[in-house]
Structure formats: C-alpha cells, structure tokens
PDB file of C-alpha atoms in Angstrom:
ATOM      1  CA  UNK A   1       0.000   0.000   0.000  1.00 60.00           C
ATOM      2  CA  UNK A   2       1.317   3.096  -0.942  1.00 84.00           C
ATOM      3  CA  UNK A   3       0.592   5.038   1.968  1.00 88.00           C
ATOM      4  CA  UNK A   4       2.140   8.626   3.889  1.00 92.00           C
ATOM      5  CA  UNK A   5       1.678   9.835   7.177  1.00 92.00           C
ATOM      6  CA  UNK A   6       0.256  13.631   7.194  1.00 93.00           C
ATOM      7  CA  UNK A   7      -0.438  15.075  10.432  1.00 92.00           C
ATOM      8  CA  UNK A   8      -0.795  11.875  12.246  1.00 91.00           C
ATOM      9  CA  UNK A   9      -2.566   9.657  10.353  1.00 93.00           C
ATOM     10  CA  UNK A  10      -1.881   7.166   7.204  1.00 92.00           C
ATOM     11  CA  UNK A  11      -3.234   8.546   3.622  1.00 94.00           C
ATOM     12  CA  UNK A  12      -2.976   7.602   0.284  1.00 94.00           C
ATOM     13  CA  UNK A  13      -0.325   8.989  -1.535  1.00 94.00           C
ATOM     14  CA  UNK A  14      -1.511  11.238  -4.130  1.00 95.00           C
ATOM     15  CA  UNK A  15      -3.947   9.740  -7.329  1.00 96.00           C
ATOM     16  CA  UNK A  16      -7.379   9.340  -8.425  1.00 97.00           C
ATOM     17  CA  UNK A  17      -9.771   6.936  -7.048  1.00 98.00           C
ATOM     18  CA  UNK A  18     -13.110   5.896  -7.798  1.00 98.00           C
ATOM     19  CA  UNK A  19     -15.859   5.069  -5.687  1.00 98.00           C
ATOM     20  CA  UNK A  20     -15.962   1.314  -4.946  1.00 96.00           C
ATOM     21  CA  UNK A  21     -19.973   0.572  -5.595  1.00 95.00           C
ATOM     22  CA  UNK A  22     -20.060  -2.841  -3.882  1.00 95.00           C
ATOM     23  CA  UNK A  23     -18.191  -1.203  -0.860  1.00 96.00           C
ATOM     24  CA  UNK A  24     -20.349   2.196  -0.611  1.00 98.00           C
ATOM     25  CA  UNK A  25     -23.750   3.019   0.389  1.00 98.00           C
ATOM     26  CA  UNK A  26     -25.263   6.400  -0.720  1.00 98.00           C
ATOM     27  CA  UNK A  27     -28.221   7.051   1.449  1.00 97.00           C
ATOM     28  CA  UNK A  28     -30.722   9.444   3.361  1.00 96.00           C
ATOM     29  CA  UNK A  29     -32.891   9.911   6.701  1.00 93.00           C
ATOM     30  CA  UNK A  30     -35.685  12.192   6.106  1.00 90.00           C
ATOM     31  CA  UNK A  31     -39.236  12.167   9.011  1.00 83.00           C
ATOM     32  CA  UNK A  32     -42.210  11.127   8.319  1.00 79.00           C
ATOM     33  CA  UNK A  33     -45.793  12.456   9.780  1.00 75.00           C
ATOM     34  CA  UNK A  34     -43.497  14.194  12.371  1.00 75.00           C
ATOM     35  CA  UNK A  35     -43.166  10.746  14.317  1.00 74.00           C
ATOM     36  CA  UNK A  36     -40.865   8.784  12.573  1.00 83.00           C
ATOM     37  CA  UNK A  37     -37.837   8.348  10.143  1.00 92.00           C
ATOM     38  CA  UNK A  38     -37.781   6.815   6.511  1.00 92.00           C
ATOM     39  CA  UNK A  39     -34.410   5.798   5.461  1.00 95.00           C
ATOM     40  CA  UNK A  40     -33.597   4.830   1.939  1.00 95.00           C
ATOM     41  CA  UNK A  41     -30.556   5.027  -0.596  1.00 98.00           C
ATOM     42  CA  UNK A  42     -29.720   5.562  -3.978  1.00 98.00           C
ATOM     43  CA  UNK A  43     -28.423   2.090  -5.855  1.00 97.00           C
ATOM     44  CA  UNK A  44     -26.932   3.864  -8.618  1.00 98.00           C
ATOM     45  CA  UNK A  45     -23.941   6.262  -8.430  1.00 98.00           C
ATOM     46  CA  UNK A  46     -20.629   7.061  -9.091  1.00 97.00           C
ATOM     47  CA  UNK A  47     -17.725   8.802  -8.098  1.00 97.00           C
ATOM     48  CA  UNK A  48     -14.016  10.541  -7.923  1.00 98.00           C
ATOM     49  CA  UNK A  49     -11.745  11.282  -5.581  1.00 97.00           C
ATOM     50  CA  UNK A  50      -8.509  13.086  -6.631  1.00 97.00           C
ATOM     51  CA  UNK A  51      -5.496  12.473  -3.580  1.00 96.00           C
ATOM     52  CA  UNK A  52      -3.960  15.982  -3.886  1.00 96.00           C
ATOM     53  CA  UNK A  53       0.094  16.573  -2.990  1.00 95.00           C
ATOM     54  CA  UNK A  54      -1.339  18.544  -0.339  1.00 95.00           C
ATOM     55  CA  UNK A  55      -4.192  16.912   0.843  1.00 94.00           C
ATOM     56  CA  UNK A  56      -6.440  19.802   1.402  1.00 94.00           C
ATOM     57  CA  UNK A  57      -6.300  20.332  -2.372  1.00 96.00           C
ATOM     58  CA  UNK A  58      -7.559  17.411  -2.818  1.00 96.00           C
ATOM     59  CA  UNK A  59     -10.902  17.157  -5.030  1.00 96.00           C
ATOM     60  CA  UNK A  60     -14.380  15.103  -4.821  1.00 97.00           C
ATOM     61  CA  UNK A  61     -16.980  14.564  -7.635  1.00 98.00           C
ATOM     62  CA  UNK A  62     -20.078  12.293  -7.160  1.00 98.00           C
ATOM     63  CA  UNK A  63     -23.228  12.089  -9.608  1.00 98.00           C
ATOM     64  CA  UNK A  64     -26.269   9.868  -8.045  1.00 98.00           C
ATOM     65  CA  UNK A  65     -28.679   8.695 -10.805  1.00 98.00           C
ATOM     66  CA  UNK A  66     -32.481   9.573  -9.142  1.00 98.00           C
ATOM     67  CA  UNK A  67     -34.257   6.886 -10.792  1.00 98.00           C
ATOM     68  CA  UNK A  68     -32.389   4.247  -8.777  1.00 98.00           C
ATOM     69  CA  UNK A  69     -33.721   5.891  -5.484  1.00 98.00           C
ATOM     70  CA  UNK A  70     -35.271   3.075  -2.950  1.00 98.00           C
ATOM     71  CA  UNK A  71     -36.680   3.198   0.374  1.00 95.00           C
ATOM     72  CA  UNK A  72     -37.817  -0.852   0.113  1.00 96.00           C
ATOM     73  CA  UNK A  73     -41.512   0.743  -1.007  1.00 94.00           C
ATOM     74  CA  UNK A  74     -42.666  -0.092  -4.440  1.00 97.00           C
ATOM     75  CA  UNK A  75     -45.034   2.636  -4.236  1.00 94.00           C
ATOM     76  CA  UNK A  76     -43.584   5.082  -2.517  1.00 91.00           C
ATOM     77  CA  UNK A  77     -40.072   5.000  -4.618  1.00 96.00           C
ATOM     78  CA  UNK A  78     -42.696   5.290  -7.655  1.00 96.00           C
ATOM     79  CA  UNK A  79     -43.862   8.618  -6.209  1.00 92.00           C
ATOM     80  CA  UNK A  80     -39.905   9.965  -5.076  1.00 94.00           C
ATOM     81  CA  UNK A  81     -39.434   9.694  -9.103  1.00 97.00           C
ATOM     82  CA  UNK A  82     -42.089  11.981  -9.523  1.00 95.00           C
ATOM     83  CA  UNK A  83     -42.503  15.198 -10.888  1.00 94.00           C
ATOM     84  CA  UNK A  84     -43.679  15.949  -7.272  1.00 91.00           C
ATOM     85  CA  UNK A  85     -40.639  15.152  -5.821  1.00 93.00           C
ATOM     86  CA  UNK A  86     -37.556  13.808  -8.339  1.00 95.00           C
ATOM     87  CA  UNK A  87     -38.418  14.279 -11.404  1.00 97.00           C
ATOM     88  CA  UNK A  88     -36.599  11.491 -12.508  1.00 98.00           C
ATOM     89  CA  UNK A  89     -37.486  11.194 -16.232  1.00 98.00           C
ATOM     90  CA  UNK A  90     -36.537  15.363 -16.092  1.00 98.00           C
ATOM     91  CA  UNK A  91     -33.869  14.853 -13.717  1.00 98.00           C
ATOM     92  CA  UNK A  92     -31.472  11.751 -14.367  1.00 98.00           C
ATOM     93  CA  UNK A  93     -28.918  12.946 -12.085  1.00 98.00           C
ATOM     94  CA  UNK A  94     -28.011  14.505  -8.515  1.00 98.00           C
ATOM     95  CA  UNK A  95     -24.063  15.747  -8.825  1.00 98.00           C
ATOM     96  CA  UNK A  96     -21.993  17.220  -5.699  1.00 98.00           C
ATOM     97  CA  UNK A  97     -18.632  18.609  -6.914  1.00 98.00           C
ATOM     98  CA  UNK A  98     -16.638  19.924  -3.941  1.00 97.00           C
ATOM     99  CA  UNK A  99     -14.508  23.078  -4.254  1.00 95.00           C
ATOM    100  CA  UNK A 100     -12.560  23.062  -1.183  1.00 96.00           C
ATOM    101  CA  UNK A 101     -11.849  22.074   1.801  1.00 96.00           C
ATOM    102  CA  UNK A 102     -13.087  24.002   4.393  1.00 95.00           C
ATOM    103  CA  UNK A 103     -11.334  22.682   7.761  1.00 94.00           C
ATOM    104  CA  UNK A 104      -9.621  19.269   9.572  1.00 93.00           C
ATOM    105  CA  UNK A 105      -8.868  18.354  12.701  1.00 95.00           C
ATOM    106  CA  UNK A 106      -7.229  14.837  12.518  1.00 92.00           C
ATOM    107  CA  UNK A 107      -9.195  12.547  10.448  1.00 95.00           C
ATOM    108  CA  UNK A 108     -12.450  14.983  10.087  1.00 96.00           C
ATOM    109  CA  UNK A 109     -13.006  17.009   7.180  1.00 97.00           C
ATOM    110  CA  UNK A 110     -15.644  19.526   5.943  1.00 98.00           C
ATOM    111  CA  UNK A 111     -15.642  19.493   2.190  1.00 98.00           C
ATOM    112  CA  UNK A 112     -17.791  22.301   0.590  1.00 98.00           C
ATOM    113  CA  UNK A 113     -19.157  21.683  -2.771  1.00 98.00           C
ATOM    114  CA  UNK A 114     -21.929  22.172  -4.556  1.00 98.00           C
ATOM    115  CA  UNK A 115     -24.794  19.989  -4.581  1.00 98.00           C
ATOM    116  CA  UNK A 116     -27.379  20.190  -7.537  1.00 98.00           C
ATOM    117  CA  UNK A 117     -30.639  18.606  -7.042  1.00 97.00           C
ATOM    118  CA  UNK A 118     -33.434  19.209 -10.249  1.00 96.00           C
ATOM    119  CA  UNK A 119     -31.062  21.779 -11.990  1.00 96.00           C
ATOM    120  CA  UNK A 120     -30.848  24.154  -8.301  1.00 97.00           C
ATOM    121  CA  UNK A 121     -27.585  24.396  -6.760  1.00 98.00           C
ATOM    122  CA  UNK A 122     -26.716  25.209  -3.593  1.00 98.00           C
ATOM    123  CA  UNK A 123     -23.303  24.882  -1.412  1.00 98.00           C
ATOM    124  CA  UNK A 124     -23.616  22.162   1.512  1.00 98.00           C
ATOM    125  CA  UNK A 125     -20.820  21.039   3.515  1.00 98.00           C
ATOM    126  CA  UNK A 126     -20.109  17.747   3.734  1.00 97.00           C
ATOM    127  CA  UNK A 127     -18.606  16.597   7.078  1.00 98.00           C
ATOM    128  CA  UNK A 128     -16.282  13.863   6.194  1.00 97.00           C
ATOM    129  CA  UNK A 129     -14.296  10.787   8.467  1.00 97.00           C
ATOM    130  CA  UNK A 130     -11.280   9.615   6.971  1.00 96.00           C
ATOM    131  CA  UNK A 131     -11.852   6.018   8.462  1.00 96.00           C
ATOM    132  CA  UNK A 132      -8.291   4.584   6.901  1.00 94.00           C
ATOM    133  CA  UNK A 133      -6.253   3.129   4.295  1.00 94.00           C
ATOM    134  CA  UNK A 134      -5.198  -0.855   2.925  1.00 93.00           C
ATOM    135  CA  UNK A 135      -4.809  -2.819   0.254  1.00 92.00           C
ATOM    136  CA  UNK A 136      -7.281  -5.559  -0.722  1.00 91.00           C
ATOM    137  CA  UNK A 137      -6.999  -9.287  -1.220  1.00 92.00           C
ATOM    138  CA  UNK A 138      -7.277  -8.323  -4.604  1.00 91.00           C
ATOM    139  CA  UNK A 139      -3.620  -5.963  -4.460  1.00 92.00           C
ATOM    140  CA  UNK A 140      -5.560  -2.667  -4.810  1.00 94.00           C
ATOM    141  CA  UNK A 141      -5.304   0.313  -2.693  1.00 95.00           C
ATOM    142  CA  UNK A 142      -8.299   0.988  -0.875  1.00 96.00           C
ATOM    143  CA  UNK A 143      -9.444   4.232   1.112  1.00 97.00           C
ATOM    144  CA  UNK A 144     -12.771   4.688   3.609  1.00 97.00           C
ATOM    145  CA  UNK A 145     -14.543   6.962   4.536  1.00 98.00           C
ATOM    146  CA  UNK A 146     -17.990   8.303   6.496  1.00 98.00           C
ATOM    147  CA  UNK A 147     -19.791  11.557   5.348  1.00 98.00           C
ATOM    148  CA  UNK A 148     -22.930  13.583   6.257  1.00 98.00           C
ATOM    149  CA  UNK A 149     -24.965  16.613   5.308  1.00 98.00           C
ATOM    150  CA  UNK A 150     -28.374  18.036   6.435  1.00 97.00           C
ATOM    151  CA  UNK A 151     -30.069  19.819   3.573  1.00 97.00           C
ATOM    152  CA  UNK A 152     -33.593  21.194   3.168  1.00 94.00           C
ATOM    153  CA  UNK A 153     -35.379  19.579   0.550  1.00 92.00           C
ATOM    154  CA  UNK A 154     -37.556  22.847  -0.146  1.00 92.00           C
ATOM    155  CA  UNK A 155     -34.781  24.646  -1.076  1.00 95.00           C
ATOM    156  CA  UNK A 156     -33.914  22.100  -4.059  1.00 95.00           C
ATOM    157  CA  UNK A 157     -37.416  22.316  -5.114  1.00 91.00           C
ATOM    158  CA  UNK A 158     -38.740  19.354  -3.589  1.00 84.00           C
ATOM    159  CA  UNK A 159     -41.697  21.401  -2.268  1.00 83.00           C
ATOM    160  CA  UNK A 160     -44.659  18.539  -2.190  1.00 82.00           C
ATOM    161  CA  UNK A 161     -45.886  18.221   0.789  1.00 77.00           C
ATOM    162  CA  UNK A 162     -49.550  17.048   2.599  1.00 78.00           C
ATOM    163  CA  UNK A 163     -50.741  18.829   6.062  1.00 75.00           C
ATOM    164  CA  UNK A 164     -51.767  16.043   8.633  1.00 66.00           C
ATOM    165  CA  UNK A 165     -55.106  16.112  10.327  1.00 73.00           C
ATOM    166  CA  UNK A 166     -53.188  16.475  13.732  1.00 71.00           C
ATOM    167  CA  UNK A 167     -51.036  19.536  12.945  1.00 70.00           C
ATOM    168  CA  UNK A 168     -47.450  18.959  11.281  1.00 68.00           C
ATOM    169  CA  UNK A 169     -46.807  17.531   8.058  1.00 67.00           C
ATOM    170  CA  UNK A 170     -46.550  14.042   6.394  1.00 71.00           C
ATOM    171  CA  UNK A 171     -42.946  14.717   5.140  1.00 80.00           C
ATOM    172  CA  UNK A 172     -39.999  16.719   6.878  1.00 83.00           C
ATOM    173  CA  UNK A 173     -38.041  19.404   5.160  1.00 89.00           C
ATOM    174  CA  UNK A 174     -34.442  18.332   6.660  1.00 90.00           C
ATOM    175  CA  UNK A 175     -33.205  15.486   4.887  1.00 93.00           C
ATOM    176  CA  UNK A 176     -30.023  14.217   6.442  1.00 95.00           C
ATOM    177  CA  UNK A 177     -27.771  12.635   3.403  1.00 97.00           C
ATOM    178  CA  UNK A 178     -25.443  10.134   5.213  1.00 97.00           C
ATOM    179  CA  UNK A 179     -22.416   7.942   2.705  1.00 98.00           C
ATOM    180  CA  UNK A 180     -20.644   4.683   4.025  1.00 98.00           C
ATOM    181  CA  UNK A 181     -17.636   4.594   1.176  1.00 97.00           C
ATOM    182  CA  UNK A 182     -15.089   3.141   0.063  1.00 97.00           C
ATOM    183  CA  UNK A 183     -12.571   4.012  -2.554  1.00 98.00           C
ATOM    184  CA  UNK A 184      -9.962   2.551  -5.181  1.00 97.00           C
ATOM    185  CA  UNK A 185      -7.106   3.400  -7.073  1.00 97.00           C
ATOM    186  CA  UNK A 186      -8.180   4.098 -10.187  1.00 94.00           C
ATOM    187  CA  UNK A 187      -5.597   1.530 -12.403  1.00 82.00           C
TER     188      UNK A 187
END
C-alpha cells in the first residue's frame, strides 16, 4: 500500500480513485408524519476522488442517478421519481462537486461543494471521516470513509408536501444525506 503519514494519520499517496460501488452506500434519513424516520438510498452512483500533494487540495466529484432511489416501497419509490418530488425522467442525475476544503482536525473534514438537485444548486458542507487506508486481497489500494450533510429539501425544489389532520406535516423538510464509502485506485 502506498501510503504517507500527514499530520498523524496514514493517507494515500496522491492519485485518483473511484468510488468502490459494492463497498459504498449512498443514502438518506428524512421524518415522516413528524413521528418517525424513513431511510432509503440511492443504488446507482458514481464517483471521484482526486489524492492531492497537499491533501487539502484534494478534489471530490459524485453524480447519483435519481431513478435508482429506494426506500424498500414499491409505491412510494414510484412517487420519489415523480414530478412531485424527483423528477426522474426530467432529472437523471443529482451531482456534488466539492470546491474546497473548508477545515480538519485529525481525520475529520468539511468538504464544501456544490450539490445540484433538479437543476438548483446550492453549497452544503459535507462533514467527512477519513476512516483509513489498505490494500485488498485483490492488491488494490483501498481508502474509507464516512460523510454527512443536512439539507432542506424545499430549497432544491422538492416542495410537495400534505398537512396532517393532527397539525405537522406528512414529510420533513431536513433530509439528512449520510455515505458509508469506500474508494480505489483508479488503475
């Protein structure tokens, strides 16, 4: 493994990676009628991750395809396509491109980017865990990694909504984007 040690912890030494989709889970938390939580995740997507010289130079791209979105609900996954929600058909794709990075402290990041959800774009920061470095039983360099957001849905658009009988709403505006990755050396 082709590894350097940068302010006390193991990283890859600089190169492109790509998101490892068998090794990487893309998905969301978002409330529902005020009570509870629907999780769900997106099963297609891809990504790059460029290892900088100097680290915090470094560079993230990631593009989710919306039409793969499932929360394990034929029916409701059918409506998150939507035009009242996704747009799918309009929409193919969800991109974050970071532009820097914003802060560290040992292995924690925050990554600003931009995230672009049905053609709006706003800046989010990503708070990111470096969670360490290997090589496979395969011989390829590996990275992981953990990484949240909160954004409001409303601002991106995703307006639909239904007022419950009881006061509230069926669906929350915060939807909290959470990623379990792992990368590879691109060959």
């Amino acid at each position: 493994m082709s590894v350097r040690e940068w302010e006390g912890i193991k990283i890859p030494v600089p190169g492109e990676f790509e998101l490892d989709l068998a090794h990487t889970r893309v998905g969301f938390v978002v409330k529902h009628m005020m009570v509870s939580k629907v999780r769900g995740h997106f099963g297609g997507f891809e990504g790059k991750i460029v290892i900088a010289e100097n680290p915090l130079e470094s560079t993230v791209e990631a593009v989710l395809k919306t039409a793969t979105i499932d929360t394990g609900v034929a029916d409701r996954d059918t409506h998150l396509r939507s035009d009242d929600f996704l747009s799918a058909d309009k929409f193919p794709e969800i991109t974050f491109r970071g532009k820097r990075i914003k802060d560290h402290s040992g292995d924690e990041f925050t990554i600003v980017g931009d995230l672009t959800i049905r053609e709006v774009t706003k800046e989010v920061e990503l708070k990111v865990e470096f969670t360490g470095a290997a090589t496979n039983p395969w011989g390829q360099e590996i990275f992981g990694f953990s990484a949240e957001t909160d954004i409001d849905r409303e601002e991106f658009g995703l307006t639909w909504n239904q007022a419950l009988e009881a006061g509230g709403v069926l669906v929350g505006k915060k939807v909290k984007i959470e990623i379990e990755g792992e990368a590879v050396r691109k060959a």
